[in-house]
């Protein structure tokens, strides 16, 4: 009987990893148990500097990024901010800026742009998790990202109202631009 329970548990884990885009198991936070995590858990862990996590339907998924990807993200911020200094059309947030795309889905784009058109009073969100989808979400690919994970992320961004998604591949030195999930 324990063998069957074990096989069932392994099947459940495999199903979860597949649903999340075939992310490696080590990127799934087990405390709180997958499927039970909340935005409060996400805020607590990120405040404790216990790593960076995104919330996907009750599962905390570690965000992967190493130094080269982080440096490239800063370069992108610099270029976009240079444009924004001349054209006051919105503002940027960095990787520590979680955004609620829908209930149960909180992403942390490496760079995000919010247009003033989205905020008629021109007041930046003050909550720990901004309750809006950015106009632009930039994801710098890391070795730990899977192709399926990024496809799902692009879909989630587009379905949630993000106007444009950039997938920046530092190895191939390319940027894929998406304005629809397909």
mmCIF file with all atom_site columns, C-alpha atoms in Angstrom:
data_model
loop_
_atom_site.group_PDB
_atom_site.id
_atom_site.type_symbol
_atom_site.label_atom_id
_atom_site.label_alt_id
_atom_site.label_comp_id
_atom_site.label_asym_id
_atom_site.label_entity_id
_atom_site.label_seq_id
_atom_site.pdbx_PDB_ins_code
_atom_site.Cartn_x
_atom_site.Cartn_y
_atom_site.Cartn_z
_atom_site.occupancy
_atom_site.B_iso_or_equiv
_atom_site.pdbx_formal_charge
_atom_site.auth_seq_id
_atom_site.auth_comp_id
_atom_site.auth_asym_id
_atom_site.auth_atom_id
_atom_site.pdbx_PDB_model_num
ATOM 1   C CA . UNK A 1 1   ? 0.000  0.000  0.000   1.00 0.00 ? 1   UNK A CA 1
ATOM 2   C CA . UNK A 1 2   ? 2.717  2.582  0.772   1.00 0.00 ? 2   UNK A CA 1
ATOM 3   C CA . UNK A 1 3   ? 4.104  1.944  -2.715  1.00 0.00 ? 3   UNK A CA 1
ATOM 4   C CA . UNK A 1 4   ? 0.781  3.012  -4.251  1.00 0.00 ? 4   UNK A CA 1
ATOM 5   C CA . UNK A 1 5   ? 0.614  6.106  -2.045  1.00 0.00 ? 5   UNK A CA 1
ATOM 6   C CA . UNK A 1 6   ? 4.166  6.949  -3.047  1.00 0.00 ? 6   UNK A CA 1
ATOM 7   C CA . UNK A 1 7   ? 3.358  6.501  -6.734  1.00 0.00 ? 7   UNK A CA 1
ATOM 8   C CA . UNK A 1 8   ? 0.272  8.685  -6.322  1.00 0.00 ? 8   UNK A CA 1
ATOM 9   C CA . UNK A 1 9   ? 2.321  11.376 -4.581  1.00 0.00 ? 9   UNK A CA 1
ATOM 10  C CA . UNK A 1 10  ? 4.975  11.290 -7.290  1.00 0.00 ? 10  UNK A CA 1
ATOM 11  C CA . UNK A 1 11  ? 2.280  11.541 -9.971  1.00 0.00 ? 11  UNK A CA 1
ATOM 12  C CA . UNK A 1 12  ? 0.781  14.552 -8.176  1.00 0.00 ? 12  UNK A CA 1
ATOM 13  C CA . UNK A 1 13  ? 4.195  16.240 -8.018  1.00 0.00 ? 13  UNK A CA 1
ATOM 14  C CA . UNK A 1 14  ? 4.832  15.511 -11.693 1.00 0.00 ? 14  UNK A CA 1
ATOM 15  C CA . UNK A 1 15  ? 1.408  16.950 -12.578 1.00 0.00 ? 15  UNK A CA 1
ATOM 16  C CA . UNK A 1 16  ? 2.144  20.104 -10.564 1.00 0.00 ? 16  UNK A CA 1
ATOM 17  C CA . UNK A 1 17  ? 5.531  20.623 -12.214 1.00 0.00 ? 17  UNK A CA 1
ATOM 18  C CA . UNK A 1 18  ? 3.995  20.110 -15.647 1.00 0.00 ? 18  UNK A CA 1
ATOM 19  C CA . UNK A 1 19  ? 1.157  22.562 -14.874 1.00 0.00 ? 19  UNK A CA 1
ATOM 20  C CA . UNK A 1 20  ? 3.748  25.174 -13.892 1.00 0.00 ? 20  UNK A CA 1
ATOM 21  C CA . UNK A 1 21  ? 5.634  24.785 -17.162 1.00 0.00 ? 21  UNK A CA 1
ATOM 22  C CA . UNK A 1 22  ? 7.986  21.910 -16.327 1.00 0.00 ? 22  UNK A CA 1
ATOM 23  C CA . UNK A 1 23  ? 9.901  23.965 -13.780 1.00 0.00 ? 23  UNK A CA 1
ATOM 24  C CA . UNK A 1 24  ? 12.475 21.983 -11.787 1.00 0.00 ? 24  UNK A CA 1
ATOM 25  C CA . UNK A 1 25  ? 11.162 20.679 -8.460  1.00 0.00 ? 25  UNK A CA 1
ATOM 26  C CA . UNK A 1 26  ? 13.771 22.634 -6.464  1.00 0.00 ? 26  UNK A CA 1
ATOM 27  C CA . UNK A 1 27  ? 12.052 25.885 -7.512  1.00 0.00 ? 27  UNK A CA 1
ATOM 28  C CA . UNK A 1 28  ? 8.794  24.971 -5.734  1.00 0.00 ? 28  UNK A CA 1
ATOM 29  C CA . UNK A 1 29  ? 8.501  26.206 -2.157  1.00 0.00 ? 29  UNK A CA 1
ATOM 30  C CA . UNK A 1 30  ? 7.121  23.446 0.083   1.00 0.00 ? 30  UNK A CA 1
ATOM 31  C CA . UNK A 1 31  ? 6.347  25.639 3.092   1.00 0.00 ? 31  UNK A CA 1
ATOM 32  C CA . UNK A 1 32  ? 3.539  26.581 2.871   1.00 0.00 ? 32  UNK A CA 1
ATOM 33  C CA . UNK A 1 33  ? 2.457  23.445 1.005   1.00 0.00 ? 33  UNK A CA 1
ATOM 34  C CA . UNK A 1 34  ? 1.867  23.893 -2.734  1.00 0.00 ? 34  UNK A CA 1
ATOM 35  C CA . UNK A 1 35  ? -1.702 24.930 -3.434  1.00 0.00 ? 35  UNK A CA 1
ATOM 36  C CA . UNK A 1 36  ? -2.114 26.724 -0.091  1.00 0.00 ? 36  UNK A CA 1
ATOM 37  C CA . UNK A 1 37  ? 0.213  29.734 -0.440  1.00 0.00 ? 37  UNK A CA 1
ATOM 38  C CA . UNK A 1 38  ? -1.270 33.224 -0.303  1.00 0.00 ? 38  UNK A CA 1
ATOM 39  C CA . UNK A 1 39  ? -0.160 36.736 -1.146  1.00 0.00 ? 39  UNK A CA 1
ATOM 40  C CA . UNK A 1 40  ? 0.679  37.194 2.554   1.00 0.00 ? 40  UNK A CA 1
ATOM 41  C CA . UNK A 1 41  ? 3.094  34.251 2.329   1.00 0.00 ? 41  UNK A CA 1
ATOM 42  C CA . UNK A 1 42  ? 4.678  35.788 -0.761  1.00 0.00 ? 42  UNK A CA 1
ATOM 43  C CA . UNK A 1 43  ? 5.136  39.177 0.917   1.00 0.00 ? 43  UNK A CA 1
ATOM 44  C CA . UNK A 1 44  ? 6.535  37.573 4.085   1.00 0.00 ? 44  UNK A CA 1
ATOM 45  C CA . UNK A 1 45  ? 9.116  35.505 2.207   1.00 0.00 ? 45  UNK A CA 1
ATOM 46  C CA . UNK A 1 46  ? 10.173 38.352 -0.040  1.00 0.00 ? 46  UNK A CA 1
ATOM 47  C CA . UNK A 1 47  ? 10.448 40.661 3.001   1.00 0.00 ? 47  UNK A CA 1
ATOM 48  C CA . UNK A 1 48  ? 12.593 38.049 4.792   1.00 0.00 ? 48  UNK A CA 1
ATOM 49  C CA . UNK A 1 49  ? 14.901 37.978 1.781   1.00 0.00 ? 49  UNK A CA 1
ATOM 50  C CA . UNK A 1 50  ? 14.282 34.216 1.587   1.00 0.00 ? 50  UNK A CA 1
ATOM 51  C CA . UNK A 1 51  ? 14.561 34.426 -2.186  1.00 0.00 ? 51  UNK A CA 1
ATOM 52  C CA . UNK A 1 52  ? 12.247 35.911 -4.773  1.00 0.00 ? 52  UNK A CA 1
ATOM 53  C CA . UNK A 1 53  ? 9.011  34.076 -5.388  1.00 0.00 ? 53  UNK A CA 1
ATOM 54  C CA . UNK A 1 54  ? 6.028  34.397 -7.673  1.00 0.00 ? 54  UNK A CA 1
ATOM 55  C CA . UNK A 1 55  ? 2.585  33.093 -6.723  1.00 0.00 ? 55  UNK A CA 1
ATOM 56  C CA . UNK A 1 56  ? 0.865  30.794 -9.211  1.00 0.00 ? 56  UNK A CA 1
ATOM 57  C CA . UNK A 1 57  ? -2.480 29.409 -8.041  1.00 0.00 ? 57  UNK A CA 1
ATOM 58  C CA . UNK A 1 58  ? -1.395 28.830 -4.456  1.00 0.00 ? 58  UNK A CA 1
ATOM 59  C CA . UNK A 1 59  ? 2.132  27.685 -5.329  1.00 0.00 ? 59  UNK A CA 1
ATOM 60  C CA . UNK A 1 60  ? 5.245  29.718 -4.571  1.00 0.00 ? 60  UNK A CA 1
ATOM 61  C CA . UNK A 1 61  ? 7.686  29.372 -7.465  1.00 0.00 ? 61  UNK A CA 1
ATOM 62  C CA . UNK A 1 62  ? 11.245 30.650 -7.037  1.00 0.00 ? 62  UNK A CA 1
ATOM 63  C CA . UNK A 1 63  ? 12.268 33.276 -9.565  1.00 0.00 ? 63  UNK A CA 1
ATOM 64  C CA . UNK A 1 64  ? 15.639 32.429 -11.057 1.00 0.00 ? 64  UNK A CA 1
ATOM 65  C CA . UNK A 1 65  ? 18.168 35.052 -11.987 1.00 0.00 ? 65  UNK A CA 1
ATOM 66  C CA . UNK A 1 66  ? 21.916 35.219 -11.769 1.00 0.00 ? 66  UNK A CA 1
ATOM 67  C CA . UNK A 1 67  ? 24.282 38.171 -11.913 1.00 0.00 ? 67  UNK A CA 1
ATOM 68  C CA . UNK A 1 68  ? 24.527 38.508 -15.728 1.00 0.00 ? 68  UNK A CA 1
ATOM 69  C CA . UNK A 1 69  ? 20.737 38.530 -16.122 1.00 0.00 ? 69  UNK A CA 1
ATOM 70  C CA . UNK A 1 70  ? 20.367 41.016 -13.289 1.00 0.00 ? 70  UNK A CA 1
ATOM 71  C CA . UNK A 1 71  ? 22.953 43.321 -14.860 1.00 0.00 ? 71  UNK A CA 1
ATOM 72  C CA . UNK A 1 72  ? 21.161 43.115 -18.209 1.00 0.00 ? 72  UNK A CA 1
ATOM 73  C CA . UNK A 1 73  ? 17.884 43.971 -16.474 1.00 0.00 ? 73  UNK A CA 1
ATOM 74  C CA . UNK A 1 74  ? 19.521 47.097 -15.050 1.00 0.00 ? 74  UNK A CA 1
ATOM 75  C CA . UNK A 1 75  ? 20.781 48.039 -18.518 1.00 0.00 ? 75  UNK A CA 1
ATOM 76  C CA . UNK A 1 76  ? 17.218 47.742 -19.837 1.00 0.00 ? 76  UNK A CA 1
ATOM 77  C CA . UNK A 1 77  ? 15.941 49.907 -16.978 1.00 0.00 ? 77  UNK A CA 1
ATOM 78  C CA . UNK A 1 78  ? 18.585 52.522 -17.803 1.00 0.00 ? 78  UNK A CA 1
ATOM 79  C CA . UNK A 1 79  ? 17.592 52.660 -21.475 1.00 0.00 ? 79  UNK A CA 1
ATOM 80  C CA . UNK A 1 80  ? 13.872 52.812 -20.753 1.00 0.00 ? 80  UNK A CA 1
ATOM 81  C CA . UNK A 1 81  ? 14.336 55.392 -17.989 1.00 0.00 ? 81  UNK A CA 1
ATOM 82  C CA . UNK A 1 82  ? 16.382 57.570 -20.346 1.00 0.00 ? 82  UNK A CA 1
ATOM 83  C CA . UNK A 1 83  ? 13.385 57.586 -22.684 1.00 0.00 ? 83  UNK A CA 1
ATOM 84  C CA . UNK A 1 84  ? 10.977 58.271 -19.811 1.00 0.00 ? 84  UNK A CA 1
ATOM 85  C CA . UNK A 1 85  ? 13.074 61.218 -18.640 1.00 0.00 ? 85  UNK A CA 1
ATOM 86  C CA . UNK A 1 86  ? 12.265 62.892 -21.957 1.00 0.00 ? 86  UNK A CA 1
ATOM 87  C CA . UNK A 1 87  ? 8.705  61.567 -22.310 1.00 0.00 ? 87  UNK A CA 1
ATOM 88  C CA . UNK A 1 88  ? 6.633  61.534 -19.118 1.00 0.00 ? 88  UNK A CA 1
ATOM 89  C CA . UNK A 1 89  ? 4.327  58.683 -20.117 1.00 0.00 ? 89  UNK A CA 1
ATOM 90  C CA . UNK A 1 90  ? 4.678  56.454 -17.055 1.00 0.00 ? 90  UNK A CA 1
ATOM 91  C CA . UNK A 1 91  ? 7.165  54.809 -14.714 1.00 0.00 ? 91  UNK A CA 1
ATOM 92  C CA . UNK A 1 92  ? 9.216  51.655 -14.256 1.00 0.00 ? 92  UNK A CA 1
ATOM 93  C CA . UNK A 1 93  ? 9.412  48.999 -11.577 1.00 0.00 ? 93  UNK A CA 1
ATOM 94  C CA . UNK A 1 94  ? 12.143 46.431 -11.127 1.00 0.00 ? 94  UNK A CA 1
ATOM 95  C CA . UNK A 1 95  ? 12.295 42.789 -10.155 1.00 0.00 ? 95  UNK A CA 1
ATOM 96  C CA . UNK A 1 96  ? 11.175 43.472 -6.577  1.00 0.00 ? 96  UNK A CA 1
ATOM 97  C CA . UNK A 1 97  ? 7.884  44.923 -7.836  1.00 0.00 ? 97  UNK A CA 1
ATOM 98  C CA . UNK A 1 98  ? 5.240  42.180 -7.594  1.00 0.00 ? 98  UNK A CA 1
ATOM 99  C CA . UNK A 1 99  ? 2.096  42.685 -9.656  1.00 0.00 ? 99  UNK A CA 1
ATOM 100 C CA . UNK A 1 100 ? -1.233 40.892 -9.251  1.00 0.00 ? 100 UNK A CA 1
ATOM 101 C CA . UNK A 1 101 ? -2.315 39.898 -12.743 1.00 0.00 ? 101 UNK A CA 1
ATOM 102 C CA . UNK A 1 102 ? -5.418 38.157 -11.402 1.00 0.00 ? 102 UNK A CA 1
ATOM 103 C CA . UNK A 1 103 ? -6.430 36.648 -8.059  1.00 0.00 ? 103 UNK A CA 1
ATOM 104 C CA . UNK A 1 104 ? -3.913 33.905 -7.287  1.00 0.00 ? 104 UNK A CA 1
ATOM 105 C CA . UNK A 1 105 ? -1.352 35.046 -9.877  1.00 0.00 ? 105 UNK A CA 1
ATOM 106 C CA . UNK A 1 106 ? 1.381  37.427 -8.754  1.00 0.00 ? 106 UNK A CA 1
ATOM 107 C CA . UNK A 1 107 ? 4.326  37.875 -11.104 1.00 0.00 ? 107 UNK A CA 1
ATOM 108 C CA . UNK A 1 108 ? 7.540  39.800 -10.719 1.00 0.00 ? 108 UNK A CA 1
ATOM 109 C CA . UNK A 1 109 ? 8.731  40.930 -14.140 1.00 0.00 ? 109 UNK A CA 1
ATOM 110 C CA . UNK A 1 110 ? 12.425 41.737 -14.295 1.00 0.00 ? 110 UNK A CA 1
ATOM 111 C CA . UNK A 1 111 ? 11.369 45.147 -15.599 1.00 0.00 ? 111 UNK A CA 1
ATOM 112 C CA . UNK A 1 112 ? 7.860  46.518 -15.885 1.00 0.00 ? 112 UNK A CA 1
ATOM 113 C CA . UNK A 1 113 ? 6.453  49.723 -17.279 1.00 0.00 ? 113 UNK A CA 1
ATOM 114 C CA . UNK A 1 114 ? 3.188  51.229 -16.084 1.00 0.00 ? 114 UNK A CA 1
ATOM 115 C CA . UNK A 1 115 ? 1.625  53.888 -18.293 1.00 0.00 ? 115 UNK A CA 1
ATOM 116 C CA . UNK A 1 116 ? 0.021  56.957 -16.767 1.00 0.00 ? 116 UNK A CA 1
ATOM 117 C CA . UNK A 1 117 ? -2.975 56.028 -18.948 1.00 0.00 ? 117 UNK A CA 1
ATOM 118 C CA . UNK A 1 118 ? -3.501 53.122 -16.545 1.00 0.00 ? 118 UNK A CA 1
ATOM 119 C CA . UNK A 1 119 ? -3.515 55.487 -13.555 1.00 0.00 ? 119 UNK A CA 1
ATOM 120 C CA . UNK A 1 120 ? -5.700 58.515 -14.325 1.00 0.00 ? 120 UNK A CA 1
ATOM 121 C CA . UNK A 1 121 ? -4.736 60.240 -11.061 1.00 0.00 ? 121 UNK A CA 1
ATOM 122 C CA . UNK A 1 122 ? -1.036 59.551 -11.763 1.00 0.00 ? 122 UNK A CA 1
ATOM 123 C CA . UNK A 1 123 ? -0.641 57.995 -8.334  1.00 0.00 ? 123 UNK A CA 1
ATOM 124 C CA . UNK A 1 124 ? 1.740  55.077 -8.086  1.00 0.00 ? 124 UNK A CA 1
ATOM 125 C CA . UNK A 1 125 ? 0.395  51.996 -6.291  1.00 0.00 ? 125 UNK A CA 1
ATOM 126 C CA . UNK A 1 126 ? 1.372  51.914 -2.621  1.00 0.00 ? 126 UNK A CA 1
ATOM 127 C CA . UNK A 1 127 ? 0.367  48.340 -1.750  1.00 0.00 ? 127 UNK A CA 1
ATOM 128 C CA . UNK A 1 128 ? 3.063  45.680 -1.345  1.00 0.00 ? 128 UNK A CA 1
ATOM 129 C CA . UNK A 1 129 ? 1.611  43.992 -4.436  1.00 0.00 ? 129 UNK A CA 1
ATOM 130 C CA . UNK A 1 130 ? 0.400  46.314 -7.179  1.00 0.00 ? 130 UNK A CA 1
ATOM 131 C CA . UNK A 1 131 ? -3.080 45.343 -8.273  1.00 0.00 ? 131 UNK A CA 1
ATOM 132 C CA . UNK A 1 132 ? -2.565 45.953 -11.965 1.00 0.00 ? 132 UNK A CA 1
ATOM 133 C CA . UNK A 1 133 ? -0.953 44.444 -15.020 1.00 0.00 ? 133 UNK A CA 1
ATOM 134 C CA . UNK A 1 134 ? 1.895  46.527 -16.433 1.00 0.00 ? 134 UNK A CA 1
ATOM 135 C CA . UNK A 1 135 ? 1.725  47.897 -19.963 1.00 0.00 ? 135 UNK A CA 1
ATOM 136 C CA . UNK A 1 136 ? 5.104  46.242 -20.607 1.00 0.00 ? 136 UNK A CA 1
ATOM 137 C CA . UNK A 1 137 ? 6.589  43.206 -18.869 1.00 0.00 ? 137 UNK A CA 1
ATOM 138 C CA . UNK A 1 138 ? 10.218 42.325 -19.532 1.00 0.00 ? 138 UNK A CA 1
ATOM 139 C CA . UNK A 1 139 ? 11.563 38.901 -18.628 1.00 0.00 ? 139 UNK A CA 1
ATOM 140 C CA . UNK A 1 140 ? 15.297 38.254 -18.951 1.00 0.00 ? 140 UNK A CA 1
ATOM 141 C CA . UNK A 1 141 ? 15.740 34.542 -19.560 1.00 0.00 ? 141 UNK A CA 1
ATOM 142 C CA . UNK A 1 142 ? 17.916 32.578 -17.185 1.00 0.00 ? 142 UNK A CA 1
ATOM 143 C CA . UNK A 1 143 ? 19.366 29.119 -17.545 1.00 0.00 ? 143 UNK A CA 1
ATOM 144 C CA . UNK A 1 144 ? 16.795 27.861 -15.013 1.00 0.00 ? 144 UNK A CA 1
ATOM 145 C CA . UNK A 1 145 ? 13.772 28.984 -17.057 1.00 0.00 ? 145 UNK A CA 1
ATOM 146 C CA . UNK A 1 146 ? 12.007 26.372 -19.146 1.00 0.00 ? 146 UNK A CA 1
ATOM 147 C CA . UNK A 1 147 ? 10.547 27.025 -22.566 1.00 0.00 ? 147 UNK A CA 1
ATOM 148 C CA . UNK A 1 148 ? 7.095  25.895 -21.404 1.00 0.00 ? 148 UNK A CA 1
ATOM 149 C CA . UNK A 1 149 ? 7.289  28.080 -18.272 1.00 0.00 ? 149 UNK A CA 1
ATOM 150 C CA . UNK A 1 150 ? 7.951  31.154 -20.387 1.00 0.00 ? 150 UNK A CA 1
ATOM 151 C CA . UNK A 1 151 ? 5.176  30.275 -22.857 1.00 0.00 ? 151 UNK A CA 1
ATOM 152 C CA . UNK A 1 152 ? 2.735  30.083 -19.943 1.00 0.00 ? 152 UNK A CA 1
ATOM 153 C CA . UNK A 1 153 ? 4.059  33.331 -18.509 1.00 0.00 ? 153 UNK A CA 1
ATOM 154 C CA . UNK A 1 154 ? 3.624  35.146 -21.840 1.00 0.00 ? 154 UNK A CA 1
ATOM 155 C CA . UNK A 1 155 ? 0.068  33.788 -22.061 1.00 0.00 ? 155 UNK A CA 1
ATOM 156 C CA . UNK A 1 156 ? -0.715 34.895 -18.489 1.00 0.00 ? 156 UNK A CA 1
ATOM 157 C CA . UNK A 1 157 ? 0.685  38.365 -19.121 1.00 0.00 ? 157 UNK A CA 1
ATOM 158 C CA . UNK A 1 158 ? -1.250 38.844 -22.363 1.00 0.00 ? 158 UNK A CA 1
ATOM 159 C CA . UNK A 1 159 ? -4.523 37.444 -21.029 1.00 0.00 ? 159 UNK A CA 1
ATOM 160 C CA . UNK A 1 160 ? -4.192 39.746 -17.996 1.00 0.00 ? 160 UNK A CA 1
ATOM 161 C CA . UNK A 1 161 ? -3.987 42.882 -20.126 1.00 0.00 ? 161 UNK A CA 1
ATOM 162 C CA . UNK A 1 162 ? -0.241 43.405 -20.548 1.00 0.00 ? 162 UNK A CA 1
ATOM 163 C CA . UNK A 1 163 ? 0.115  45.188 -23.876 1.00 0.00 ? 163 UNK A CA 1
ATOM 164 C CA . UNK A 1 164 ? 3.597  43.943 -24.654 1.00 0.00 ? 164 UNK A CA 1
ATOM 165 C CA . UNK A 1 165 ? 5.916  41.246 -23.289 1.00 0.00 ? 165 UNK A CA 1
ATOM 166 C CA . UNK A 1 166 ? 9.618  41.115 -24.047 1.00 0.00 ? 166 UNK A CA 1
ATOM 167 C CA . UNK A 1 167 ? 11.532 37.874 -23.587 1.00 0.00 ? 167 UNK A CA 1
ATOM 168 C CA . UNK A 1 168 ? 15.193 38.842 -23.545 1.00 0.00 ? 168 UNK A CA 1
ATOM 169 C CA . UNK A 1 169 ? 17.618 36.007 -24.289 1.00 0.00 ? 169 UNK A CA 1
ATOM 170 C CA . UNK A 1 170 ? 21.110 37.104 -23.239 1.00 0.00 ? 170 UNK A CA 1
ATOM 171 C CA . UNK A 1 171 ? 22.758 34.007 -24.741 1.00 0.00 ? 171 UNK A CA 1
ATOM 172 C CA . UNK A 1 172 ? 21.183 34.323 -28.196 1.00 0.00 ? 172 UNK A CA 1
ATOM 173 C CA . UNK A 1 173 ? 21.286 38.136 -27.873 1.00 0.00 ? 173 UNK A CA 1
ATOM 174 C CA . UNK A 1 174 ? 17.673 38.412 -29.002 1.00 0.00 ? 174 UNK A CA 1
ATOM 175 C CA . UNK A 1 175 ? 14.435 39.941 -27.800 1.00 0.00 ? 175 UNK A CA 1
ATOM 176 C CA . UNK A 1 176 ? 11.130 38.294 -28.668 1.00 0.00 ? 176 UNK A CA 1
ATOM 177 C CA . UNK A 1 177 ? 8.221  40.740 -28.516 1.00 0.00 ? 177 UNK A CA 1
ATOM 178 C CA . UNK A 1 178 ? 4.688  39.499 -27.832 1.00 0.00 ? 178 UNK A CA 1
ATOM 179 C CA . UNK A 1 179 ? 1.429  41.440 -27.906 1.00 0.00 ? 179 UNK A CA 1
ATOM 180 C CA . UNK A 1 180 ? -0.816 38.371 -27.840 1.00 0.00 ? 180 UNK A CA 1
ATOM 181 C CA . UNK A 1 181 ? -0.377 34.942 -26.288 1.00 0.00 ? 181 UNK A CA 1
ATOM 182 C CA . UNK A 1 182 ? 0.127  33.252 -29.669 1.00 0.00 ? 182 UNK A CA 1
#
